[in-house]
Amino acid sequence: MSKKATCLCLTGWGQRFDSLEFVFKESNFDPFFVSSIDYSGFSDVEKFFTDIKSQNLNPEIVIGWSLGGQLAIRLVEKKILNPKLLILIAPPFQMVKSEKIAAAMSQKTFSEFRANLIKAANQAMRQFSILISMNDQNAREIAHTLDVNDKNLFNLINWFDELKRFSCFDLDFSQIPRTLLFQGVGDMIIHPSQADYFKERIKNFRLEVFKNCGHAPHLSDIEKTRKIILEEISKL
């Protein structure tokens, strides 16, 4: 690890693009250089991949939450990014249920939420915030601190559809680096058992499961999250 480590963040669907940076805003992470990728401005995933590839980024750490975690894995698998440590927070292995995976969102639930997003975006995003914080010991605080972004509805829907289209069953995990995955036991968006699919496929893997926690472990217990991340960084 270099003296001034570089970290790249990809936040969750519908969140302010730099909302993960606070994780590293603590003295133990100095002198880290932390930046974020705003994928929400792209109309499709291939344009996003092409743009990131053209930037020749070389972060030592990549962290992604939910959809951002899935995109982080895809960027690494495509060799667009080559970090020493990959940090995933409640990533979907596969968002929508199929014959391959039962512990996932039903097609009906996905379609209903998508329809609500088109009809009343503000209301749908409020509902989404509640789902993120549900079953968490700090649910009220998390729901209030989430910084949802529904400004670009067209792209928001496209990225929501990308969650349905893509499955990590299609990935080659053989070159994935040391990986740390955080998962909440009470996650109402990504079934906690999906973490096991990553565990079975990634050689150098650490799973941290938070009790009394929903879809946002880093917001549920930031001090514990930072402590665990620092432990992994010390091994690099």
JSON list of C-alpha atoms in Angstrom, two decimals:
[
{"chain": "A", "resi": 1, "resn": "MET", "atom": "CA", "xyz": [0.00, 0.00, 0.00]},
{"chain": "A", "resi": 2, "resn": "SER", "atom": "CA", "xyz": [1.37, 3.40, -0.97]},
{"chain": "A", "resi": 3, "resn": "LYS", "atom": "CA", "xyz": [1.82, 6.17, 1.59]},
{"chain": "A", "resi": 4, "resn": "LYS", "atom": "CA", "xyz": [-1.11, 8.02, 0.05]},
{"chain": "A", "resi": 5, "resn": "ALA", "atom": "CA", "xyz": [-3.52, 5.25, -0.84]},
{"chain": "A", "resi": 6, "resn": "THR", "atom": "CA", "xyz": [-6.14, 5.88, -3.50]},
{"chain": "A", "resi": 7, "resn": "CYS", "atom": "CA", "xyz": [-9.71, 4.74, -2.98]},
{"chain": "A", "resi": 8, "resn": "LEU", "atom": "CA", "xyz": [-12.55, 4.81, -5.51]},
{"chain": "A", "resi": 9, "resn": "CYS", "atom": "CA", "xyz": [-16.20, 4.76, -4.39]},
{"chain": "A", "resi": 10, "resn": "LEU", "atom": "CA", "xyz": [-19.36, 3.63, -6.21]},
{"chain": "A", "resi": 11, "resn": "THR", "atom": "CA", "xyz": [-22.47, 4.26, -4.17]},
{"chain": "A", "resi": 12, "resn": "GLY", "atom": "CA", "xyz": [-25.87, 2.60, -4.28]},
{"chain": "A", "resi": 13, "resn": "TRP", "atom": "CA", "xyz": [-28.69, 3.14, -6.74]},
{"chain": "A", "resi": 14, "resn": "GLY", "atom": "CA", "xyz": [-30.48, 6.44, -6.25]},
{"chain": "A", "resi": 15, "resn": "GLN", "atom": "CA", "xyz": [-27.93, 7.79, -3.75]},
{"chain": "A", "resi": 16, "resn": "ARG", "atom": "CA", "xyz": [-25.82, 10.94, -4.02]},
{"chain": "A", "resi": 17, "resn": "PHE", "atom": "CA", "xyz": [-22.76, 9.84, -5.98]},
{"chain": "A", "resi": 18, "resn": "ASP", "atom": "CA", "xyz": [-20.16, 10.73, -3.30]},
{"chain": "A", "resi": 19, "resn": "SER", "atom": "CA", "xyz": [-22.13, 9.43, -0.31]},
{"chain": "A", "resi": 20, "resn": "LEU", "atom": "CA", "xyz": [-19.57, 6.71, 0.52]},
{"chain": "A", "resi": 21, "resn": "GLU", "atom": "CA", "xyz": [-16.63, 9.08, 0.95]},
{"chain": "A", "resi": 22, "resn": "PHE", "atom": "CA", "xyz": [-17.51, 9.81, 4.59]},
{"chain": "A", "resi": 23, "resn": "VAL", "atom": "CA", "xyz": [-16.42, 6.26, 5.49]},
{"chain": "A", "resi": 24, "resn": "PHE", "atom": "CA", "xyz": [-12.80, 7.37, 4.95]},
{"chain": "A", "resi": 25, "resn": "LYS", "atom": "CA", "xyz": [-13.13, 10.82, 6.54]},
{"chain": "A", "resi": 26, "resn": "GLU", "atom": "CA", "xyz": [-11.45, 9.82, 9.76]},
{"chain": "A", "resi": 27, "resn": "SER", "atom": "CA", "xyz": [-7.89, 10.41, 10.97]},
{"chain": "A", "resi": 28, "resn": "ASN", "atom": "CA", "xyz": [-6.85, 6.74, 10.70]},
{"chain": "A", "resi": 29, "resn": "PHE", "atom": "CA", "xyz": [-7.36, 6.95, 6.94]},
{"chain": "A", "resi": 30, "resn": "ASP", "atom": "CA", "xyz": [-5.05, 9.94, 6.45]},
{"chain": "A", "resi": 31, "resn": "PRO", "atom": "CA", "xyz": [-3.47, 10.55, 4.02]},
{"chain": "A", "resi": 32, "resn": "PHE", "atom": "CA", "xyz": [-5.97, 8.70, 1.80]},
{"chain": "A", "resi": 33, "resn": "PHE", "atom": "CA", "xyz": [-7.06, 10.17, -1.52]},
{"chain": "A", "resi": 34, "resn": "VAL", "atom": "CA", "xyz": [-10.74, 9.29, -1.93]},
{"chain": "A", "resi": 35, "resn": "SER", "atom": "CA", "xyz": [-12.87, 9.97, -5.00]},
{"chain": "A", "resi": 36, "resn": "SER", "atom": "CA", "xyz": [-16.19, 8.76, -6.39]},
{"chain": "A", "resi": 37, "resn": "ILE", "atom": "CA", "xyz": [-17.57, 7.65, -9.73]},
{"chain": "A", "resi": 38, "resn": "ASP", "atom": "CA", "xyz": [-20.96, 9.05, -10.72]},
{"chain": "A", "resi": 39, "resn": "TYR", "atom": "CA", "xyz": [-22.48, 6.34, -12.89]},
{"chain": "A", "resi": 40, "resn": "SER", "atom": "CA", "xyz": [-25.96, 7.90, -12.65]},
{"chain": "A", "resi": 41, "resn": "GLY", "atom": "CA", "xyz": [-25.14, 10.36, -15.42]},
{"chain": "A", "resi": 42, "resn": "PHE", "atom": "CA", "xyz": [-24.77, 7.58, -18.00]},
{"chain": "A", "resi": 43, "resn": "SER", "atom": "CA", "xyz": [-27.74, 6.31, -19.97]},
{"chain": "A", "resi": 44, "resn": "ASP", "atom": "CA", "xyz": [-26.43, 2.73, -20.16]},
{"chain": "A", "resi": 45, "resn": "VAL", "atom": "CA", "xyz": [-23.80, 0.51, -18.61]},
{"chain": "A", "resi": 46, "resn": "GLU", "atom": "CA", "xyz": [-21.61, 0.07, -21.70]},
{"chain": "A", "resi": 47, "resn": "LYS", "atom": "CA", "xyz": [-21.12, 3.84, -22.05]},
{"chain": "A", "resi": 48, "resn": "PHE", "atom": "CA", "xyz": [-20.18, 3.88, -18.38]},
{"chain": "A", "resi": 49, "resn": "PHE", "atom": "CA", "xyz": [-17.59, 1.11, -18.80]},
{"chain": "A", "resi": 50, "resn": "THR", "atom": "CA", "xyz": [-16.11, 2.80, -21.88]},
{"chain": "A", "resi": 51, "resn": "ASP", "atom": "CA", "xyz": [-15.75, 6.11, -20.04]},
{"chain": "A", "resi": 52, "resn": "ILE", "atom": "CA", "xyz": [-14.09, 4.58, -16.98]},
{"chain": "A", "resi": 53, "resn": "LYS", "atom": "CA", "xyz": [-11.70, 2.60, -19.19]},
{"chain": "A", "resi": 54, "resn": "SER", "atom": "CA", "xyz": [-10.66, 5.80, -20.99]},
{"chain": "A", "resi": 55, "resn": "GLN", "atom": "CA", "xyz": [-9.68, 7.43, -17.67]},
{"chain": "A", "resi": 56, "resn": "ASN", "atom": "CA", "xyz": [-6.99, 4.82, -16.88]},
{"chain": "A", "resi": 57, "resn": "LEU", "atom": "CA", "xyz": [-7.80, 4.89, -13.18]},
{"chain": "A", "resi": 58, "resn": "ASN", "atom": "CA", "xyz": [-5.54, 2.94, -10.83]},
{"chain": "A", "resi": 59, "resn": "PRO", "atom": "CA", "xyz": [-7.08, 2.88, -7.33]},
{"chain": "A", "resi": 60, "resn": "GLU", "atom": "CA", "xyz": [-5.63, 0.56, -4.71]},
{"chain": "A", "resi": 61, "resn": "ILE", "atom": "CA", "xyz": [-9.01, 0.19, -3.02]},
{"chain": "A", "resi": 62, "resn": "VAL", "atom": "CA", "xyz": [-12.45, 0.06, -4.65]},
{"chain": "A", "resi": 63, "resn": "ILE", "atom": "CA", "xyz": [-15.59, 0.18, -2.52]},
{"chain": "A", "resi": 64, "resn": "GLY", "atom": "CA", "xyz": [-19.14, -0.26, -3.78]},
{"chain": "A", "resi": 65, "resn": "TRP", "atom": "CA", "xyz": [-22.54, -0.32, -2.11]},
{"chain": "A", "resi": 66, "resn": "SER", "atom": "CA", "xyz": [-25.45, -2.33, -3.55]},
{"chain": "A", "resi": 67, "resn": "LEU", "atom": "CA", "xyz": [-25.61, -1.62, -7.32]},
{"chain": "A", "resi": 68, "resn": "GLY", "atom": "CA", "xyz": [-22.29, 0.20, -6.90]},
{"chain": "A", "resi": 69, "resn": "GLY", "atom": "CA", "xyz": [-20.82, -3.01, -5.50]},
{"chain": "A", "resi": 70, "resn": "GLN", "atom": "CA", "xyz": [-22.01, -5.04, -8.45]},
{"chain": "A", "resi": 71, "resn": "LEU", "atom": "CA", "xyz": [-20.59, -2.45, -10.85]},
{"chain": "A", "resi": 72, "resn": "ALA", "atom": "CA", "xyz": [-17.29, -2.52, -8.94]},
{"chain": "A", "resi": 73, "resn": "ILE", "atom": "CA", "xyz": [-17.03, -6.29, -9.41]},
{"chain": "A", "resi": 74, "resn": "ARG", "atom": "CA", "xyz": [-17.80, -5.95, -13.12]},
{"chain": "A", "resi": 75, "resn": "LEU", "atom": "CA", "xyz": [-15.14, -3.25, -13.57]},
{"chain": "A", "resi": 76, "resn": "VAL", "atom": "CA", "xyz": [-12.57, -5.47, -11.88]},
{"chain": "A", "resi": 77, "resn": "GLU", "atom": "CA", "xyz": [-13.60, -8.59, -13.81]},
{"chain": "A", "resi": 78, "resn": "LYS", "atom": "CA", "xyz": [-13.26, -6.63, -17.07]},
{"chain": "A", "resi": 79, "resn": "LYS", "atom": "CA", "xyz": [-9.77, -5.52, -15.93]},
{"chain": "A", "resi": 80, "resn": "ILE", "atom": "CA", "xyz": [-10.81, -1.87, -16.21]},
{"chain": "A", "resi": 81, "resn": "LEU", "atom": "CA", "xyz": [-9.85, -1.51, -12.54]},
{"chain": "A", "resi": 82, "resn": "ASN", "atom": "CA", "xyz": [-7.19, -3.54, -10.75]},
{"chain": "A", "resi": 83, "resn": "PRO", "atom": "CA", "xyz": [-7.38, -2.80, -7.01]},
{"chain": "A", "resi": 84, "resn": "LYS", "atom": "CA", "xyz": [-5.54, -4.61, -4.24]},
{"chain": "A", "resi": 85, "resn": "LEU", "atom": "CA", "xyz": [-8.68, -4.62, -2.09]},
{"chain": "A", "resi": 86, "resn": "LEU", "atom": "CA", "xyz": [-12.33, -4.78, -3.14]},
{"chain": "A", "resi": 87, "resn": "ILE", "atom": "CA", "xyz": [-14.90, -3.74, -0.52]},
{"chain": "A", "resi": 88, "resn": "LEU", "atom": "CA", "xyz": [-18.53, -4.67, -1.15]},
{"chain": "A", "resi": 89, "resn": "ILE", "atom": "CA", "xyz": [-21.50, -3.48, 0.89]},
{"chain": "A", "resi": 90, "resn": "ALA", "atom": "CA", "xyz": [-24.68, -5.54, 0.45]},
{"chain": "A", "resi": 91, "resn": "PRO", "atom": "CA", "xyz": [-24.11, -6.21, -3.27]},
{"chain": "A", "resi": 92, "resn": "PRO", "atom": "CA", "xyz": [-26.71, -8.12, -5.30]},
{"chain": "A", "resi": 93, "resn": "PHE", "atom": "CA", "xyz": [-25.44, -11.36, -6.78]},
{"chain": "A", "resi": 94, "resn": "GLN", "atom": "CA", "xyz": [-28.67, -11.37, -8.75]},
{"chain": "A", "resi": 95, "resn": "MET", "atom": "CA", "xyz": [-31.42, -8.85, -8.04]},
{"chain": "A", "resi": 96, "resn": "VAL", "atom": "CA", "xyz": [-34.47, -10.62, -9.46]},
{"chain": "A", "resi": 97, "resn": "LYS", "atom": "CA", "xyz": [-35.50, -14.19, -8.75]},
{"chain": "A", "resi": 98, "resn": "SER", "atom": "CA", "xyz": [-34.92, -16.90, -11.37]},
{"chain": "A", "resi": 99, "resn": "GLU", "atom": "CA", "xyz": [-34.49, -20.65, -11.64]},
{"chain": "A", "resi": 100, "resn": "LYS", "atom": "CA", "xyz": [-30.87, -20.17, -10.51]},
{"chain": "A", "resi": 101, "resn": "ILE", "atom": "CA", "xyz": [-31.58, -18.17, -7.37]},
{"chain": "A", "resi": 102, "resn": "ALA", "atom": "CA", "xyz": [-34.73, -18.18, -5.24]},
{"chain": "A", "resi": 103, "resn": "ALA", "atom": "CA", "xyz": [-33.66, -15.77, -2.49]},
{"chain": "A", "resi": 104, "resn": "ALA", "atom": "CA", "xyz": [-34.13, -12.61, -4.55]},
{"chain": "A", "resi": 105, "resn": "MET", "atom": "CA", "xyz": [-36.75, -10.00, -5.45]},
{"chain": "A", "resi": 106, "resn": "SER", "atom": "CA", "xyz": [-39.81, -11.35, -7.23]},
{"chain": "A", "resi": 107, "resn": "GLN", "atom": "CA", "xyz": [-40.59, -10.19, -10.76]},
{"chain": "A", "resi": 108, "resn": "LYS", "atom": "CA", "xyz": [-43.90, -8.81, -9.47]},
{"chain": "A", "resi": 109, "resn": "THR", "atom": "CA", "xyz": [-42.24, -6.67, -6.79]},
{"chain": "A", "resi": 110, "resn": "PHE", "atom": "CA", "xyz": [-39.68, -5.37, -9.28]},
{"chain": "A", "resi": 111, "resn": "SER", "atom": "CA", "xyz": [-42.37, -4.44, -11.82]},
{"chain": "A", "resi": 112, "resn": "GLU", "atom": "CA", "xyz": [-44.56, -2.76, -9.20]},
{"chain": "A", "resi": 113, "resn": "PHE", "atom": "CA", "xyz": [-41.71, -0.62, -7.88]},
{"chain": "A", "resi": 114, "resn": "ARG", "atom": "CA", "xyz": [-40.67, 0.33, -11.41]},
{"chain": "A", "resi": 115, "resn": "ALA", "atom": "CA", "xyz": [-44.24, 1.40, -12.22]},
{"chain": "A", "resi": 116, "resn": "ASN", "atom": "CA", "xyz": [-44.38, 3.47, -9.01]},
{"chain": "A", "resi": 117, "resn": "LEU", "atom": "CA", "xyz": [-41.03, 5.06, -9.89]},
{"chain": "A", "resi": 118, "resn": "ILE", "atom": "CA", "xyz": [-42.44, 6.25, -13.21]},
{"chain": "A", "resi": 119, "resn": "LYS", "atom": "CA", "xyz": [-45.72, 7.49, -11.71]},
{"chain": "A", "resi": 120, "resn": "ALA", "atom": "CA", "xyz": [-44.42, 9.17, -8.55]},
{"chain": "A", "resi": 121, "resn": "ALA", "atom": "CA", "xyz": [-40.62, 9.22, -8.26]},
{"chain": "A", "resi": 122, "resn": "ASN", "atom": "CA", "xyz": [-40.46, 11.14, -4.97]},
{"chain": "A", "resi": 123, "resn": "GLN", "atom": "CA", "xyz": [-42.84, 8.76, -3.25]},
{"chain": "A", "resi": 124, "resn": "ALA", "atom": "CA", "xyz": [-41.06, 5.69, -4.65]},
{"chain": "A", "resi": 125, "resn": "MET", "atom": "CA", "xyz": [-37.67, 6.96, -3.48]},
{"chain": "A", "resi": 126, "resn": "ARG", "atom": "CA", "xyz": [-39.05, 7.63, 0.01]},
{"chain": "A", "resi": 127, "resn": "GLN", "atom": "CA", "xyz": [-40.33, 4.06, 0.04]},
{"chain": "A", "resi": 128, "resn": "PHE", "atom": "CA", "xyz": [-36.90, 2.87, -1.06]},
{"chain": "A", "resi": 129, "resn": "SER", "atom": "CA", "xyz": [-35.24, 4.78, 1.79]},
{"chain": "A", "resi": 130, "resn": "ILE", "atom": "CA", "xyz": [-37.54, 3.07, 4.27]},
{"chain": "A", "resi": 131, "resn": "LEU", "atom": "CA", "xyz": [-36.63, -0.34, 2.82]},
{"chain": "A", "resi": 132, "resn": "ILE", "atom": "CA", "xyz": [-32.90, 0.46, 3.11]},
{"chain": "A", "resi": 133, "resn": "SER", "atom": "CA", "xyz": [-33.24, 1.26, 6.81]},
{"chain": "A", "resi": 134, "resn": "MET", "atom": "CA", "xyz": [-35.80, -1.40, 7.72]},
{"chain": "A", "resi": 135, "resn": "ASN", "atom": "CA", "xyz": [-34.80, -3.92, 10.43]},
{"chain": "A", "resi": 136, "resn": "ASP", "atom": "CA", "xyz": [-31.85, -1.75, 11.45]},
{"chain": "A", "resi": 137, "resn": "GLN", "atom": "CA", "xyz": [-31.13, -0.80, 15.04]},
{"chain": "A", "resi": 138, "resn": "ASN", "atom": "CA", "xyz": [-30.70, 2.79, 13.83]},
{"chain": "A", "resi": 139, "resn": "ALA", "atom": "CA", "xyz": [-33.51, 2.74, 11.27]},
{"chain": "A", "resi": 140, "resn": "ARG", "atom": "CA", "xyz": [-34.89, 6.21, 12.01]},
{"chain": "A", "resi": 141, "resn": "GLU", "atom": "CA", "xyz": [-31.49, 7.91, 11.82]},
{"chain": "A", "resi": 142, "resn": "ILE", "atom": "CA", "xyz": [-30.53, 6.06, 8.63]},
{"chain": "A", "resi": 143, "resn": "ALA", "atom": "CA", "xyz": [-33.78, 6.94, 6.87]},
{"chain": "A", "resi": 144, "resn": "HIS", "atom": "CA", "xyz": [-33.21, 10.62, 7.72]},
{"chain": "A", "resi": 145, "resn": "THR", "atom": "CA", "xyz": [-29.56, 10.72, 6.69]},
{"chain": "A", "resi": 146, "resn": "LEU", "atom": "CA", "xyz": [-29.92, 8.93, 3.33]},
{"chain": "A", "resi": 147, "resn": "ASP", "atom": "CA", "xyz": [-29.29, 11.40, 0.53]},
{"chain": "A", "resi": 148, "resn": "VAL", "atom": "CA", "xyz": [-31.41, 10.02, -2.30]},
{"chain": "A", "resi": 149, "resn": "ASN", "atom": "CA", "xyz": [-31.07, 11.48, -5.77]},
{"chain": "A", "resi": 150, "resn": "ASP", "atom": "CA", "xyz": [-34.06, 11.27, -8.11]},
{"chain": "A", "resi": 151, "resn": "LYS", "atom": "CA", "xyz": [-33.10, 14.21, -10.34]},
{"chain": "A", "resi": 152, "resn": "ASN", "atom": "CA", "xyz": [-32.42, 12.19, -13.50]},
{"chain": "A", "resi": 153, "resn": "LEU", "atom": "CA", "xyz": [-35.45, 9.91, -13.65]},
{"chain": "A", "resi": 154, "resn": "PHE", "atom": "CA", "xyz": [-34.68, 8.52, -17.13]},
{"chain": "A", "resi": 155, "resn": "ASN", "atom": "CA", "xyz": [-31.24, 7.31, -16.10]},
{"chain": "A", "resi": 156, "resn": "LEU", "atom": "CA", "xyz": [-32.51, 6.20, -12.70]},
{"chain": "A", "resi": 157, "resn": "ILE", "atom": "CA", "xyz": [-34.96, 3.85, -14.41]},
{"chain": "A", "resi": 158, "resn": "ASN", "atom": "CA", "xyz": [-32.26, 2.61, -16.80]},
{"chain": "A", "resi": 159, "resn": "TRP", "atom": "CA", "xyz": [-29.98, 1.72, -13.89]},
{"chain": "A", "resi": 160, "resn": "PHE", "atom": "CA", "xyz": [-32.87, 0.06, -12.07]},
{"chain": "A", "resi": 161, "resn": "ASP", "atom": "CA", "xyz": [-33.45, -2.04, -15.19]},
{"chain": "A", "resi": 162, "resn": "GLU", "atom": "CA", "xyz": [-29.74, -2.89, -15.23]},
{"chain": "A", "resi": 163, "resn": "LEU", "atom": "CA", "xyz": [-30.21, -4.48, -11.81]},
{"chain": "A", "resi": 164, "resn": "LYS", "atom": "CA", "xyz": [-32.76, -6.80, -13.38]},
{"chain": "A", "resi": 165, "resn": "ARG", "atom": "CA", "xyz": [-30.73, -7.53, -16.51]},
{"chain": "A", "resi": 166, "resn": "PHE", "atom": "CA", "xyz": [-27.46, -8.52, -14.91]},
{"chain": "A", "resi": 167, "resn": "SER", "atom": "CA", "xyz": [-26.47, -11.59, -12.91]},
{"chain": "A", "resi": 168, "resn": "CYS", "atom": "CA", "xyz": [-23.12, -12.34, -11.29]},
{"chain": "A", "resi": 169, "resn": "PHE", "atom": "CA", "xyz": [-23.58, -15.92, -12.48]},
{"chain": "A", "resi": 170, "resn": "ASP", "atom": "CA", "xyz": [-22.19, -14.53, -15.76]},
{"chain": "A", "resi": 171, "resn": "LEU", "atom": "CA", "xyz": [-18.88, -13.41, -14.22]},
{"chain": "A", "resi": 172, "resn": "ASP", "atom": "CA", "xyz": [-15.46, -15.04, -14.02]},
{"chain": "A", "resi": 173, "resn": "PHE", "atom": "CA", "xyz": [-14.32, -14.62, -10.40]},
{"chain": "A", "resi": 174, "resn": "SER", "atom": "CA", "xyz": [-10.87, -16.16, -10.84]},
{"chain": "A", "resi": 175, "resn": "GLN", "atom": "CA", "xyz": [-9.03, -12.82, -10.92]},
{"chain": "A", "resi": 176, "resn": "ILE", "atom": "CA", "xyz": [-11.03, -10.99, -8.25]},
{"chain": "A", "resi": 177, "resn": "PRO", "atom": "CA", "xyz": [-8.64, -9.61, -5.58]},
{"chain": "A", "resi": 178, "resn": "ARG", "atom": "CA", "xyz": [-8.87, -9.76, -1.80]},
{"chain": "A", "resi": 179, "resn": "THR", "atom": "CA", "xyz": [-12.51, -8.99, -1.05]},
{"chain": "A", "resi": 180, "resn": "LEU", "atom": "CA", "xyz": [-14.28, -7.74, 2.07]},
{"chain": "A", "resi": 181, "resn": "LEU", "atom": "CA", "xyz": [-18.07, -7.98, 2.03]},
{"chain": "A", "resi": 182, "resn": "PHE", "atom": "CA", "xyz": [-20.42, -6.36, 4.56]},
{"chain": "A", "resi": 183, "resn": "GLN", "atom": "CA", "xyz": [-23.97, -7.68, 4.88]},
{"chain": "A", "resi": 184, "resn": "GLY", "atom": "CA", "xyz": [-26.86, -6.91, 7.22]},
{"chain": "A", "resi": 185, "resn": "VAL", "atom": "CA", "xyz": [-28.88, -9.80, 8.66]},
{"chain": "A", "resi": 186, "resn": "GLY", "atom": "CA", "xyz": [-32.14, -7.90, 8.23]},
{"chain": "A", "resi": 187, "resn": "ASP", "atom": "CA", "xyz": [-31.55, -6.62, 4.69]},
{"chain": "A", "resi": 188, "resn": "MET", "atom": "CA", "xyz": [-34.92, -6.17, 2.95]},
{"chain": "A", "resi": 189, "resn": "ILE", "atom": "CA", "xyz": [-33.45, -5.36, -0.48]},
{"chain": "A", "resi": 190, "resn": "ILE", "atom": "CA", "xyz": [-30.73, -8.00, -0.96]},
{"chain": "A", "resi": 191, "resn": "HIS", "atom": "CA", "xyz": [-31.33, -11.33, 0.77]},
{"chain": "A", "resi": 192, "resn": "PRO", "atom": "CA", "xyz": [-28.42, -11.95, 3.19]},
{"chain": "A", "resi": 193, "resn": "SER", "atom": "CA", "xyz": [-27.87, -15.44, 1.77]},
{"chain": "A", "resi": 194, "resn": "GLN", "atom": "CA", "xyz": [-26.69, -13.90, -1.52]},
{"chain": "A", "resi": 195, "resn": "ALA", "atom": "CA", "xyz": [-23.37, -13.17, 0.20]},
{"chain": "A", "resi": 196, "resn": "ASP", "atom": "CA", "xyz": [-22.71, -16.92, 0.18]},
{"chain": "A", "resi": 197, "resn": "TYR", "atom": "CA", "xyz": [-22.64, -16.95, -3.63]},
{"chain": "A", "resi": 198, "resn": "PHE", "atom": "CA", "xyz": [-19.70, -14.53, -3.52]},
{"chain": "A", "resi": 199, "resn": "LYS", "atom": "CA", "xyz": [-18.05, -16.50, -0.72]},
{"chain": "A", "resi": 200, "resn": "GLU", "atom": "CA", "xyz": [-18.14, -19.68, -2.80]},
{"chain": "A", "resi": 201, "resn": "ARG", "atom": "CA", "xyz": [-16.48, -17.99, -5.79]},
{"chain": "A", "resi": 202, "resn": "ILE", "atom": "CA", "xyz": [-13.88, -15.54, -4.43]},
{"chain": "A", "resi": 203, "resn": "LYS", "atom": "CA", "xyz": [-10.68, -17.16, -3.16]},
{"chain": "A", "resi": 204, "resn": "ASN", "atom": "CA", "xyz": [-9.46, -14.44, -0.77]},
{"chain": "A", "resi": 205, "resn": "PHE", "atom": "CA", "xyz": [-12.73, -13.47, 0.89]},
{"chain": "A", "resi": 206, "resn": "ARG", "atom": "CA", "xyz": [-13.88, -12.06, 4.22]},
{"chain": "A", "resi": 207, "resn": "LEU", "atom": "CA", "xyz": [-17.57, -11.81, 5.12]},
{"chain": "A", "resi": 208, "resn": "GLU", "atom": "CA", "xyz": [-18.74, -9.54, 7.93]},
{"chain": "A", "resi": 209, "resn": "VAL", "atom": "CA", "xyz": [-22.40, -9.94, 8.87]},
{"chain": "A", "resi": 210, "resn": "PHE", "atom": "CA", "xyz": [-23.91, -7.21, 11.04]},
{"chain": "A", "resi": 211, "resn": "LYS", "atom": "CA", "xyz": [-26.77, -8.11, 13.39]},
{"chain": "A", "resi": 212, "resn": "ASN", "atom": "CA", "xyz": [-29.72, -5.74, 13.85]},
{"chain": "A", "resi": 213, "resn": "CYS", "atom": "CA", "xyz": [-28.79, -4.25, 10.49]},
{"chain": "A", "resi": 214, "resn": "GLY", "atom": "CA", "xyz": [-30.56, -3.67, 7.17]},
{"chain": "A", "resi": 215, "resn": "HIS", "atom": "CA", "xyz": [-29.24, -2.73, 3.74]},
{"chain": "A", "resi": 216, "resn": "ALA", "atom": "CA", "xyz": [-26.70, -0.16, 4.96]},
{"chain": "A", "resi": 217, "resn": "PRO", "atom": "CA", "xyz": [-24.12, -1.71, 7.35]},
{"chain": "A", "resi": 218, "resn": "HIS", "atom": "CA", "xyz": [-21.80, 1.29, 6.93]},
{"chain": "A", "resi": 219, "resn": "LEU", "atom": "CA", "xyz": [-24.55, 3.61, 8.16]},
{"chain": "A", "resi": 220, "resn": "SER", "atom": "CA", "xyz": [-25.68, 1.23, 10.89]},
{"chain": "A", "resi": 221, "resn": "ASP", "atom": "CA", "xyz": [-22.28, 1.06, 12.60]},
{"chain": "A", "resi": 222, "resn": "ILE", "atom": "CA", "xyz": [-19.65, 3.29, 10.99]},
{"chain": "A", "resi": 223, "resn": "GLU", "atom": "CA", "xyz": [-17.03, 2.74, 13.70]},
{"chain": "A", "resi": 224, "resn": "LYS", "atom": "CA", "xyz": [-17.16, -1.03, 13.35]},
{"chain": "A", "resi": 225, "resn": "THR", "atom": "CA", "xyz": [-17.10, -0.69, 9.56]},
{"chain": "A", "resi": 226, "resn": "ARG", "atom": "CA", "xyz": [-13.99, 1.52, 9.67]},
{"chain": "A", "resi": 227, "resn": "LYS", "atom": "CA", "xyz": [-12.23, -0.81, 12.12]},
{"chain": "A", "resi": 228, "resn": "ILE", "atom": "CA", "xyz": [-12.77, -3.83, 9.86]},
{"chain": "A", "resi": 229, "resn": "ILE", "atom": "CA", "xyz": [-11.67, -1.94, 6.74]},
{"chain": "A", "resi": 230, "resn": "LEU", "atom": "CA", "xyz": [-8.48, -0.81, 8.48]},
{"chain": "A", "resi": 231, "resn": "GLU", "atom": "CA", "xyz": [-7.76, -4.43, 9.48]},
{"chain": "A", "resi": 232, "resn": "GLU", "atom": "CA", "xyz": [-7.95, -5.47, 5.83]},
{"chain": "A", "resi": 233, "resn": "ILE", "atom": "CA", "xyz": [-5.85, -2.54, 4.65]},
{"chain": "A", "resi": 234, "resn": "SER", "atom": "CA", "xyz": [-3.12, -3.48, 7.14]},
{"chain": "A", "resi": 235, "resn": "LYS", "atom": "CA", "xyz": [-2.77, -6.85, 5.36]},
{"chain": "A", "resi": 236, "resn": "LEU", "atom": "CA", "xyz": [-1.99, -5.29, 1.99]}
]
